[in-house]
Coordinates of C-alpha atoms in Angstrom, one line a residue:
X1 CA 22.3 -1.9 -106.1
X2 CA 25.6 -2.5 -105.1
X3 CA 28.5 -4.2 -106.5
X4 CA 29.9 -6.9 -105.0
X5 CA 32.6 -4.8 -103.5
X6 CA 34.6 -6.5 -100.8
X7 CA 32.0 -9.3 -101.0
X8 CA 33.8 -12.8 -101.0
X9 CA 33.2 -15.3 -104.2
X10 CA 30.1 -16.8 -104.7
X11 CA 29.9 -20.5 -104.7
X12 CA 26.9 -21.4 -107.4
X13 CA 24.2 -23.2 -105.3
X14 CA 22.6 -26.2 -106.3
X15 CA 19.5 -24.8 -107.9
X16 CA 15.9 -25.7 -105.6
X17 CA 12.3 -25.2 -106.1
X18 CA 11.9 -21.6 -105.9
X19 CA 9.0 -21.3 -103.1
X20 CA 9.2 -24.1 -101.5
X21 CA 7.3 -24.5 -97.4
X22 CA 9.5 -22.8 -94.9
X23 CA 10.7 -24.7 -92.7
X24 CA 9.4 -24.5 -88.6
X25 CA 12.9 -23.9 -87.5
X26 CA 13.4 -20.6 -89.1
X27 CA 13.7 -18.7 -86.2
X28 CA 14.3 -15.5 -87.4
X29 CA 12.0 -15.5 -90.3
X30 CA 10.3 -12.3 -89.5
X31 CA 6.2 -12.3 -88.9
X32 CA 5.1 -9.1 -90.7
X33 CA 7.9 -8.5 -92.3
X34 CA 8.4 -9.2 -96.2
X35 CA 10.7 -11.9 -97.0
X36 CA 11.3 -14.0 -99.9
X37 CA 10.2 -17.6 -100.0
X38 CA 13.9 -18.9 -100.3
X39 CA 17.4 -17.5 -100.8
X40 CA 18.5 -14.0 -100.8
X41 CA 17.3 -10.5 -101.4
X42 CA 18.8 -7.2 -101.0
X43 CA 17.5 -3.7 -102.7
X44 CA 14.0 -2.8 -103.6
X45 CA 13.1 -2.5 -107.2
X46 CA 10.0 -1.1 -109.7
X47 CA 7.7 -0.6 -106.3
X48 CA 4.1 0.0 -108.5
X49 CA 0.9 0.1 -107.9
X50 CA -1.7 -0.6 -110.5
X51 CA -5.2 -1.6 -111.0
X52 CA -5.5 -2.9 -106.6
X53 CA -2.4 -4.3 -106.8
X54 CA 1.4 -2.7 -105.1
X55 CA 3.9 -4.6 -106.9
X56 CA 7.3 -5.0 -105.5
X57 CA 10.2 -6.6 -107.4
X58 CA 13.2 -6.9 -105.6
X59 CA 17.3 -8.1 -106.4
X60 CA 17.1 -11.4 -105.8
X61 CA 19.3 -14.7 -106.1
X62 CA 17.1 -18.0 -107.2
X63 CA 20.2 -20.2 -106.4
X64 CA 21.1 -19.4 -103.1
X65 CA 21.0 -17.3 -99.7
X66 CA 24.0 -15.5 -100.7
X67 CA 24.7 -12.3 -103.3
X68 CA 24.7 -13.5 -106.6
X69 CA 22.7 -14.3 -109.9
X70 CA 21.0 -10.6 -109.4
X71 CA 17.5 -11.2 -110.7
X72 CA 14.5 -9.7 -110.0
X73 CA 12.0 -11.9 -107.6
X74 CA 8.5 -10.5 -107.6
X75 CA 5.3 -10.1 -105.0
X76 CA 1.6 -8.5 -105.5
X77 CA -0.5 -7.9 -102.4
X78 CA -3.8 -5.3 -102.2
X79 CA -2.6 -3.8 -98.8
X80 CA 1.1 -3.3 -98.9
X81 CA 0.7 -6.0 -95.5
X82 CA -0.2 -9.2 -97.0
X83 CA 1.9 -10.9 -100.1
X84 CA 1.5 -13.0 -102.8
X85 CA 4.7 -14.6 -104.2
X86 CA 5.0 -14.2 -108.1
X87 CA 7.7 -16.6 -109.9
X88 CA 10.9 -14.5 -110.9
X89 CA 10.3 -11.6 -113.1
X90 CA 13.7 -10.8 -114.9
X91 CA 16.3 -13.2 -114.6
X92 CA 20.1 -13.2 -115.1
X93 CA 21.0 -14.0 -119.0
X94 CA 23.9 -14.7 -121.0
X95 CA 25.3 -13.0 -123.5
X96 CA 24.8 -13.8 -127.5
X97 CA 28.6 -14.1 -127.6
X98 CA 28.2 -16.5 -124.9
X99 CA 31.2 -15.7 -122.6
X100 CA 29.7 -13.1 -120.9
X101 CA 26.7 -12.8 -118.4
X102 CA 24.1 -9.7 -117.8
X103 CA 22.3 -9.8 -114.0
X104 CA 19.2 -7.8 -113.4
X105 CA 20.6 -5.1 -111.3
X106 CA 18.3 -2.4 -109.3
X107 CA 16.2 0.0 -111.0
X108 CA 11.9 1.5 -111.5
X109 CA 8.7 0.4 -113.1
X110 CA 6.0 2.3 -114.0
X111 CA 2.7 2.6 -115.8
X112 CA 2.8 3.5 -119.2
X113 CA -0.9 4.4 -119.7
X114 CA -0.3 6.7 -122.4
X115 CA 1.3 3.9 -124.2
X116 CA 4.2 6.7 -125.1
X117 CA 6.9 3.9 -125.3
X118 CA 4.6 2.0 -128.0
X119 CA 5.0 -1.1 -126.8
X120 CA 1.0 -2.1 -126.2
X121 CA -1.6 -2.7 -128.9
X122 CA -4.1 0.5 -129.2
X123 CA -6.5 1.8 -125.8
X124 CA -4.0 -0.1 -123.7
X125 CA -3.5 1.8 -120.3
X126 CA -2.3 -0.8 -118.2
X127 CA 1.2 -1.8 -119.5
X128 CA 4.0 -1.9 -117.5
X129 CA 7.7 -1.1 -118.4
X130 CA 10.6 -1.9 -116.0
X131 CA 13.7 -0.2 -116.3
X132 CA 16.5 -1.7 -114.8
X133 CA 20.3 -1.7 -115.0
X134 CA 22.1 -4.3 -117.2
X135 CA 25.1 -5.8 -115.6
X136 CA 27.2 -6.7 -118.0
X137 CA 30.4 -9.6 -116.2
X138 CA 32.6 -12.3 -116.6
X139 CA 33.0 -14.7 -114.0
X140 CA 31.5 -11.9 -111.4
X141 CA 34.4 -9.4 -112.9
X142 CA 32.1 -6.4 -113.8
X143 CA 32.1 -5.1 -117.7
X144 CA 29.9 -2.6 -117.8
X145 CA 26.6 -1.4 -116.8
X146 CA 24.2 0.5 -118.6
X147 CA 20.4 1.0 -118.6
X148 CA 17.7 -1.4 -120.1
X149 CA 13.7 -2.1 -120.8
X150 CA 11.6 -4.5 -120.3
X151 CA 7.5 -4.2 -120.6
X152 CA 4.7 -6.6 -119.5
X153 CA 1.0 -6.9 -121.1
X154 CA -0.4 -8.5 -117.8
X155 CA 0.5 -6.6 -115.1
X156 CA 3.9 -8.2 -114.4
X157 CA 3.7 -11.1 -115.3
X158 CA 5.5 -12.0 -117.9
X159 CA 8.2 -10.1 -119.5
X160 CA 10.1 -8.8 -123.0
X161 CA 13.1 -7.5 -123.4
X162 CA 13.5 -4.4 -125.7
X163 CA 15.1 -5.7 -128.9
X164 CA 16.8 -2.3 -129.1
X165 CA 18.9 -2.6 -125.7
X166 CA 20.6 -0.1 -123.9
X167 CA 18.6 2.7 -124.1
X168 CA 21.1 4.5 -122.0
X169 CA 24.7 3.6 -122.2
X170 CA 27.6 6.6 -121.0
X171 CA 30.3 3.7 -121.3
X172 CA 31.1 3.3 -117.5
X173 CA 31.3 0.5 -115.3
X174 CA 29.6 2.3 -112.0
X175 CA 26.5 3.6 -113.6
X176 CA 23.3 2.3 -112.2
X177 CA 20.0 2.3 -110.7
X178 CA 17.8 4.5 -112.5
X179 CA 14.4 5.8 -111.0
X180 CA 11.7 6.6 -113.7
X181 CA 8.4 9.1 -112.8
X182 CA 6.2 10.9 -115.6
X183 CA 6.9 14.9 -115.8
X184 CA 3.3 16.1 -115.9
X185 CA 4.1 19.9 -116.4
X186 CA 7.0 18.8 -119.4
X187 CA 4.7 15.9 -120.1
X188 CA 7.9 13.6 -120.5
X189 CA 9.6 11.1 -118.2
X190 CA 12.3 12.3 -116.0
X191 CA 14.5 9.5 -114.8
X192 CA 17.4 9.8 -112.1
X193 CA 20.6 7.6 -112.3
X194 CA 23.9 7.9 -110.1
X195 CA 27.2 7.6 -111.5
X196 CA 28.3 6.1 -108.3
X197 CA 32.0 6.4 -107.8
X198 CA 32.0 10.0 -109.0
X199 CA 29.2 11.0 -105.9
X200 CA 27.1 12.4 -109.1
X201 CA 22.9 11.6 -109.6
X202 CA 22.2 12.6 -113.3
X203 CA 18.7 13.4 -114.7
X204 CA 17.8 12.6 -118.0
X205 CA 14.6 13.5 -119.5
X206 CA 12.4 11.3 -122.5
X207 CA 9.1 11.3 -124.4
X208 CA 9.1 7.5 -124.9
X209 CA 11.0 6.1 -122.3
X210 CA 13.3 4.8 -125.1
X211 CA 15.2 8.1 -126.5
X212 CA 16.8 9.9 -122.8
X213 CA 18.6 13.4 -123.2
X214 CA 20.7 14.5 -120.4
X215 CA 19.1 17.8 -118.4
X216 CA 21.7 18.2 -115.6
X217 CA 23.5 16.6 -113.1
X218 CA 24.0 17.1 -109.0
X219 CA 26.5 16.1 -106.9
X220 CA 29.7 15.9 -104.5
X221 CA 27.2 17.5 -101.5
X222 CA 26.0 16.1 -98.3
X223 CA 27.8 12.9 -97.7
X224 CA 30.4 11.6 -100.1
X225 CA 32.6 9.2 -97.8
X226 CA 31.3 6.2 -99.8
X227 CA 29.5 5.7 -103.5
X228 CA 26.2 6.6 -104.2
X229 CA 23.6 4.8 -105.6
X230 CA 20.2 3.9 -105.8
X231 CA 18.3 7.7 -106.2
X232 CA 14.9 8.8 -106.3
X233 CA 13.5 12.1 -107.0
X234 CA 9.8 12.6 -105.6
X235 CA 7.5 14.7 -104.3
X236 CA 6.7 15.0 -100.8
X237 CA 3.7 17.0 -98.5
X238 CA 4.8 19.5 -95.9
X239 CA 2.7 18.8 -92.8
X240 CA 0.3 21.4 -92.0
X241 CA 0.8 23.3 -95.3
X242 CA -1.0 23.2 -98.7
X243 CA 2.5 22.8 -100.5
X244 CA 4.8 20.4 -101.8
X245 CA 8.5 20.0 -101.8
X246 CA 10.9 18.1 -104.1
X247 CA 13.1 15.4 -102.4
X248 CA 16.0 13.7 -103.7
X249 CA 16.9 10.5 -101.8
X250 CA 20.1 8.3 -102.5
X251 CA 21.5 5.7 -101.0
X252 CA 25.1 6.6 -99.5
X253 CA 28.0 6.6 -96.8
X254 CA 27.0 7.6 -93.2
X255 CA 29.8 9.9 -92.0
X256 CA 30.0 9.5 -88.4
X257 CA 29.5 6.2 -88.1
X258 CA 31.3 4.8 -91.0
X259 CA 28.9 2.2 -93.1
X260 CA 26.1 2.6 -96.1
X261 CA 23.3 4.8 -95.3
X262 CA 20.8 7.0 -96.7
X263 CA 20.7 10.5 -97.3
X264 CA 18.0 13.0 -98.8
X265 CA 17.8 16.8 -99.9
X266 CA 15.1 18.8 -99.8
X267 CA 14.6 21.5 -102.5
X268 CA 12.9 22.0 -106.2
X269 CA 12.9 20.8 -109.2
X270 CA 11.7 23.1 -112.4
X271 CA 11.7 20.1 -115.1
X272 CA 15.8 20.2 -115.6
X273 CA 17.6 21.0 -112.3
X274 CA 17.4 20.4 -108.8
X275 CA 18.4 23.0 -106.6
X276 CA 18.9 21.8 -103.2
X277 CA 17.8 24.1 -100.1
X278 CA 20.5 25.2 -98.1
X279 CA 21.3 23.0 -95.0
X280 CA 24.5 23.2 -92.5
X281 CA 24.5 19.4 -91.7
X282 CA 24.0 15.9 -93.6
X283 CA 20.4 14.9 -93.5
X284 CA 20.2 10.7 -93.1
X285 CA 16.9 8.7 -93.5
X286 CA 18.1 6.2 -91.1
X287 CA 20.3 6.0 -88.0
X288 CA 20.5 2.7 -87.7
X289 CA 22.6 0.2 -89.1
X290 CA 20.5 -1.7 -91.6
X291 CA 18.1 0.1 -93.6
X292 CA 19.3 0.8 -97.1
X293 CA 18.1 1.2 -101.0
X294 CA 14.8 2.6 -100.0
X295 CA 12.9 3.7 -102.9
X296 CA 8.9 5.2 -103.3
X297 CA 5.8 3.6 -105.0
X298 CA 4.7 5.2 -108.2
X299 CA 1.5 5.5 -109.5
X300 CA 0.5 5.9 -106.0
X301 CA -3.2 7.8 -105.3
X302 CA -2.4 8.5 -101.9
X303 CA -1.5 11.7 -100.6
X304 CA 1.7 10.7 -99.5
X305 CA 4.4 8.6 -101.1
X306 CA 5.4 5.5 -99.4
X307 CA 8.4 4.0 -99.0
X308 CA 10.0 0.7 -98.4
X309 CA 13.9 -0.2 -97.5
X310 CA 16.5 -3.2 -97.6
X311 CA 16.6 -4.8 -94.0
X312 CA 20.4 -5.5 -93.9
X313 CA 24.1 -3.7 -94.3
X314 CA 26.6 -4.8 -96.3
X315 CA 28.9 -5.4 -93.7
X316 CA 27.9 -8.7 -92.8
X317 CA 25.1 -9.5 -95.5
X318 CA 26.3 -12.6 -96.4
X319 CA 27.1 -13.4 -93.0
X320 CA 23.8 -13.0 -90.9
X321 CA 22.7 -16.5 -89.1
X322 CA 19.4 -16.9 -91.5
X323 CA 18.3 -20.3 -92.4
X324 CA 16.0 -20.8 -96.1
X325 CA 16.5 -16.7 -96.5
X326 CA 18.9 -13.8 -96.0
X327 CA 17.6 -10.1 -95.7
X328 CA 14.0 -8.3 -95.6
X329 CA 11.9 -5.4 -96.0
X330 CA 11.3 -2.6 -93.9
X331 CA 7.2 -2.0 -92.8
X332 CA 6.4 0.2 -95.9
X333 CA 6.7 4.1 -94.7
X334 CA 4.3 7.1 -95.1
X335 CA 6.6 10.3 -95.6
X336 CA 6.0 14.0 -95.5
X337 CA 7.7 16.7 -94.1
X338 CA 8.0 19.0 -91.7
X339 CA 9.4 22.5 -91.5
X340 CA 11.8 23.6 -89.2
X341 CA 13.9 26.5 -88.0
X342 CA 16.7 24.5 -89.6
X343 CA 15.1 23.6 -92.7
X344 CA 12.4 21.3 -94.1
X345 CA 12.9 17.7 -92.3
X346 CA 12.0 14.1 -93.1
X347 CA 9.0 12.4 -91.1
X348 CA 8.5 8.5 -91.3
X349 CA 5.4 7.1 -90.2
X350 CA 5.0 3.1 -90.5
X351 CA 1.5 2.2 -92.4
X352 CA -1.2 0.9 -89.8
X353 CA -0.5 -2.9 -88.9
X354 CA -4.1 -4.2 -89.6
X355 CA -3.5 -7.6 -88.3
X356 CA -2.8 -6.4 -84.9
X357 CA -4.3 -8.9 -82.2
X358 CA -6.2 -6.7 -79.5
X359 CA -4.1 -9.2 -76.4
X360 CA -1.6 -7.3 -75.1
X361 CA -1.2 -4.5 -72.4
X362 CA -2.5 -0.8 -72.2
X363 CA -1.2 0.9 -68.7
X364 CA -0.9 4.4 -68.1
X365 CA 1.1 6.0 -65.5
X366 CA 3.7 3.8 -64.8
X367 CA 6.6 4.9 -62.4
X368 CA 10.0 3.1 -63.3
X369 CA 12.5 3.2 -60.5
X370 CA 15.5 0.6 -61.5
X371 CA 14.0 -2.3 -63.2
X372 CA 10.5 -3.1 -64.1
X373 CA 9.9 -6.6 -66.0
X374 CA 6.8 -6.5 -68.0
X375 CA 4.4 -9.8 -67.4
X376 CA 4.3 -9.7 -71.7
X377 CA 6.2 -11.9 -73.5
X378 CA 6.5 -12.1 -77.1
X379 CA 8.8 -11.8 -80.5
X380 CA 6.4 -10.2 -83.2
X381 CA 4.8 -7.1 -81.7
X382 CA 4.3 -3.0 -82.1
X383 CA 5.1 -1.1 -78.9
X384 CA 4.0 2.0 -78.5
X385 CA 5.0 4.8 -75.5
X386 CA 4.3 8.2 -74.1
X387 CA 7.6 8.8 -71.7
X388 CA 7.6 12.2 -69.0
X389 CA 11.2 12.7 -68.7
X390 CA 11.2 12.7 -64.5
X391 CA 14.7 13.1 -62.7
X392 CA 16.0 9.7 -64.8
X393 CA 19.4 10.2 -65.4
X394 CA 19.2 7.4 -68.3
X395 CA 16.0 5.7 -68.9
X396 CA 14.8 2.8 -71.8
X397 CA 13.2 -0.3 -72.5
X398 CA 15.3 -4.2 -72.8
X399 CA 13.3 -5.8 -75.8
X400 CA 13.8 -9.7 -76.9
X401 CA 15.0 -10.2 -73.0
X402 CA 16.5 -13.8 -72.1
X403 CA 18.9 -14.9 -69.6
X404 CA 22.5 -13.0 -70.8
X405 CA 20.8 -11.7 -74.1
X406 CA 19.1 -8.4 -74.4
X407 CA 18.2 -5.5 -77.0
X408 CA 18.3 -2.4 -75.3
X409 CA 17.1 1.1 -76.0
X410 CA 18.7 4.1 -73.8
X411 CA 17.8 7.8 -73.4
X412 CA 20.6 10.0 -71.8
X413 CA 18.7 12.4 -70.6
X414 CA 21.2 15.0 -70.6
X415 CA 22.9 14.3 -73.8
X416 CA 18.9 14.3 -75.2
X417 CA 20.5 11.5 -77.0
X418 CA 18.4 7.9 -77.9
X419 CA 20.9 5.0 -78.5
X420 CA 19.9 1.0 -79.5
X421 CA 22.6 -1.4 -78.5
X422 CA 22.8 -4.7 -79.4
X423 CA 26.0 -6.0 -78.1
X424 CA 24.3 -8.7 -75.5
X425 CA 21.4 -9.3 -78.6
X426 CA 22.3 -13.0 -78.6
X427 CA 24.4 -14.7 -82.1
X428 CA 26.7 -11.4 -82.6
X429 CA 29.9 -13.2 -83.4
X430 CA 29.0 -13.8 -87.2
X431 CA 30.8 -10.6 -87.6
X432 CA 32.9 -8.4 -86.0
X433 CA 31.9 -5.1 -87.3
X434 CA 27.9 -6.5 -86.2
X435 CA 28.1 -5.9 -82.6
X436 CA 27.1 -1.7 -82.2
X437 CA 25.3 1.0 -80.3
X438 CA 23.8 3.5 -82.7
X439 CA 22.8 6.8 -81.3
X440 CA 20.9 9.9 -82.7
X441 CA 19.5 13.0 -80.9
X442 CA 16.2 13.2 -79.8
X443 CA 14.6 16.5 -78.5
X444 CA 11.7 16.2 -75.6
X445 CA 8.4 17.9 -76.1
X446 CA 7.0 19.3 -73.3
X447 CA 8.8 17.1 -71.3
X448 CA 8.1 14.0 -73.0
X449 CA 9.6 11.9 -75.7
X450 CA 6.8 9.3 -77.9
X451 CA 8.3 6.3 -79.0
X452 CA 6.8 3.3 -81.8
X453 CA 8.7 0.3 -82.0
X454 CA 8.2 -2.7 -84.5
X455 CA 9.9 -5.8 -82.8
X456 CA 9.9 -9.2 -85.5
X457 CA 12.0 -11.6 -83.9
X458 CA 15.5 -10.5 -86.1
X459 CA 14.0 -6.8 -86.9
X460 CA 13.8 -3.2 -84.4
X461 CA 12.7 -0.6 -86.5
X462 CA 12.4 3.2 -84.1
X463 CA 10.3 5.5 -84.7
X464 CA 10.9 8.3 -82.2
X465 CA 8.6 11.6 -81.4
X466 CA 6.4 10.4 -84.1
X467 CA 8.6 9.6 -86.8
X468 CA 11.2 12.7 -86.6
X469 CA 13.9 10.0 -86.1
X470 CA 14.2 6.7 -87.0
X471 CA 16.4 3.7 -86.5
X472 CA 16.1 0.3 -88.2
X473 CA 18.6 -2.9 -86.7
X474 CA 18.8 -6.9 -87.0
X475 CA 19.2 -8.9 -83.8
X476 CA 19.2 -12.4 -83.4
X477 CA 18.7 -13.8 -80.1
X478 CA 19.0 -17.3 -79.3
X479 CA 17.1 -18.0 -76.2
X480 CA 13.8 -16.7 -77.4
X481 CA 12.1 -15.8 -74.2
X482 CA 11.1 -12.5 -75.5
X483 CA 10.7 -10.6 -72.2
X484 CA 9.9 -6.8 -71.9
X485 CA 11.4 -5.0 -69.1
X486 CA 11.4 -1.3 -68.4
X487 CA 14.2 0.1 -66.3
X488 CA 15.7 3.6 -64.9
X489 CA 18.7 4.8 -63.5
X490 CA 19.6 8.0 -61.8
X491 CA 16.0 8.6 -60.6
X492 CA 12.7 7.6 -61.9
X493 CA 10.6 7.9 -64.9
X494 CA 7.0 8.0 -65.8
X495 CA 5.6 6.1 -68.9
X496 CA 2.0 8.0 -69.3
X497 CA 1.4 5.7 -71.8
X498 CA 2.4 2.0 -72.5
X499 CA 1.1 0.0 -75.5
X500 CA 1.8 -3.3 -76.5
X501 CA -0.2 -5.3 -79.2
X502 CA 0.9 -9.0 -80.7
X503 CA 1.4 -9.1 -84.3
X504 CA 0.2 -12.3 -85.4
X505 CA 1.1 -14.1 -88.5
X506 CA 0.6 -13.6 -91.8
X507 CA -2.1 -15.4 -93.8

């Protein structure tokens, strides 16, 4: 959860029914993609699942569609595809002294079925605590941030505040977002929580949830050209292999390309210390420009964690051209890993889109010499694609295609580089640091590169050769044709495989 660094005042909105009918006109309201009723969101928060239920909580603002009020909003669904809106979990409260205000800022949830914090009534296994980070401000000015509990009887929804607040409190004002999972070899909770100026995640350890003790810290590796934040420690498969490996993800700086990212680092954890593997360059999560604060589900039963991410970059979050609501989440992700001469890498994999409609088009063996328009128009689809490599110089697909506006992924087939530009995507001039082409390697095999592409009117998130790299970026065109067109330059290309399916709406 960020601060609101080099984020402009927030004018207090006139307060509105909470979930009110969207309105028709929101053109960019993704299709498939979460969103809040009203008003803003940014980061993620205590993603649970319980009893048939994934629970997502998520920093939100009930007064307006701007940063500010930091609360948490709240959503159940049985399928991770389908949501039902909850009324606001944890909201922003003032201080007994009254001249102070604490928001709800980013932080875990989990299942205390052992009832070890003793907050449930005897043969209880289905309590919920929330921890979260108290934001302590005056007048936006930040105090002081430290970490607090909350814990729920009915599976979220409704909440009390530990009488006994903080339950961690080191005295700084950039100390935040703590991620909570139960230990079972220590049989004790583990949390991590990033002292984010100083590039540092700290792990703490507890038998309750209320007493922490400090194990060790890691740090100052891997990218540190802006503050950390938002950490997660979990465990993740390696493909083909009857192992596991521990992975710590934070939310960072992206080097090269100068905005927030994520990062990760693959190695183990014995209980106390994580001891990173040895890697020779910065691993990211994401290499496009807006996909942030992604955190995994606990409590999950399924074999591999899942993950979901902040749709938007702090850039130009206030700033985007969205009506009733401002940002979204990603599709939730399936990760494992893979291992490489180079190391163990990250694979992403989106979850199945079960509300696919079947109309769309299936080709194979399609030769692309200059410019091939598709006869498929649409805003809200998956696109899927097998691509031989051929003599193309430069090869891609224009997606969201209108007169003068167009999204466009490119593969220099030299360079073995994949690039998304969005500098002709339609409404760019919110912001000048908006308009961009993001690039990131992407190896052939055998000749071919695979590519999966969610399009949802404002959202392109990339999955390329099955998930080994990934790219996530708003656009917002205006003209809303929607028009596919294939194209090569250089020579010609052969798409073995073309898939398009619609993604209808929501019920």
């Amino acid at each position: 959860m960020i601060k609101s660094i080099g984020i402009a005042a927030i004018a207090l909105v006139t307060s509105c029914a909470l979930y009110a009918q969207t309105s028709p006109k929101e053109q960019y309201r993704p299709a498939y993609h979460f969103t809040a009723p009203q008003n803003w969101i940014n980061d993620p928060n205590g993603l649970v699942y319980l009893e048939g239920e994934y629970h997502i909580f998520y920093q939100h603002n009930p007064f307006g569609n701007v940063w500010g009020h930091m609360s948490w909003g709240h959503a159940v669904s049985k399928d991770l595809l389908h949501w039902q809106h909850l009324p606001v979990a944890l909201e922003e409260y003032k201080n007994a002294d009254d001249s102070t205000q604490t928001m709800i800022f980013s932080g875990g949830a989990v299942v205390d079925s052992a009832n070890t914090s003793g907050f449930f009534e005897k043969g209880k296994k289905d309590g919920m605590v929330a921890i979260y980070t108290a934001h302590k401000h005056a007048n936006l000015k930040g105090l002081a941030q430290y970490q607090n509990l909350a814990y729920s009887s009915d599976k979220g929804r409704s909440w009390k505040h530990y009488d006994k607040n903080p339950v961690l409190d080191i005295g700084l004002t950039d100390f935040r977002d703590p991620f909570v999972f139960w230990y079972a070899p220590g049989k004790k909770w583990i949390m991590s929580v990033v002292k984010a100026l100083e590039y540092t995640v700290q792990f703490y350890e507890s038998p309750n949830l209320k007493d922490w003790k400090l194990l060790s810290e890691f740090g100052r590796q891997g990218d540190v050209s802006k503050i950390w934040e938002c950490s997660s420690l979990l465990q993740v498969p390696v493909q083909g292999q009857n192992q596991k490996k521990w992975m710590l993800m934070l939310s960072s700086g992206h080097r090269q390309k100068d905005y927030l990212a994520m990062q990760y680092f693959v190695g183990d954890f014995d209980g106390k210390n994580f001891i990173p593997q040895k890697q020779d360059e910065v691993l990211y999560i994401d290499e496009g420009k807006d996909f942030y604060a992604g955190i995994p589900f606990g409590n999950l039963q399924s074999k591999k964690p899942v993950m979901i991410g902040w749709i938007n970059d702090w850039e130009y979050a206030n700033k985007i051209p969205t009506e009733k609501f401002k940002g979204a989440m990603s599709v939730p992700r399936e990760l494992s890993l893979k291992k490489t001469d180079a190391g163990y890498r990250l694979i992403q994999a989106p979850i199945e889109l079960s509300f696919i409609d079947e109309k769309g088009i299936d080709l194979t063996n399609i030769k692309v010499k200059e410019n091939l328009p598709l006869k498929y128009k649409g805003e809200s689809y998956e696109l899927k694609a097998e691509i031989e490599i051929g003599a193309a110089k430069t090869f891609g697909i224009k997606l969201l295609k209108s007169e003068g506006e167009e999204s466009v992924l490119i593969y220099d087939a030299a360079q073995k580089r994949l690039s998304f530009d969005r500098t002709k995507s339609g409404n760019i001039s919110f912001s000048d640091r908006f308009p961009s082409v993001e690039s990131v390697v992407v190896k052939p095999q055998n000749g071919k590169i695979t590519l999966q592409l969610l399009v949802d009117k404002s959202i392109v998130e990339i999955f390329a050769n099955g998930g080994e790299q990934v790219m996530t970026d708003v656009v917002f065109p205006t003209k809303h044709e929607g028009g596919i067109e294939l194209f090569s330059e250089g020579g010609s290309v052969v798409f073995k495989k073309l898939i398009i399916r619609t993604v209808v709406k929501k019920k």
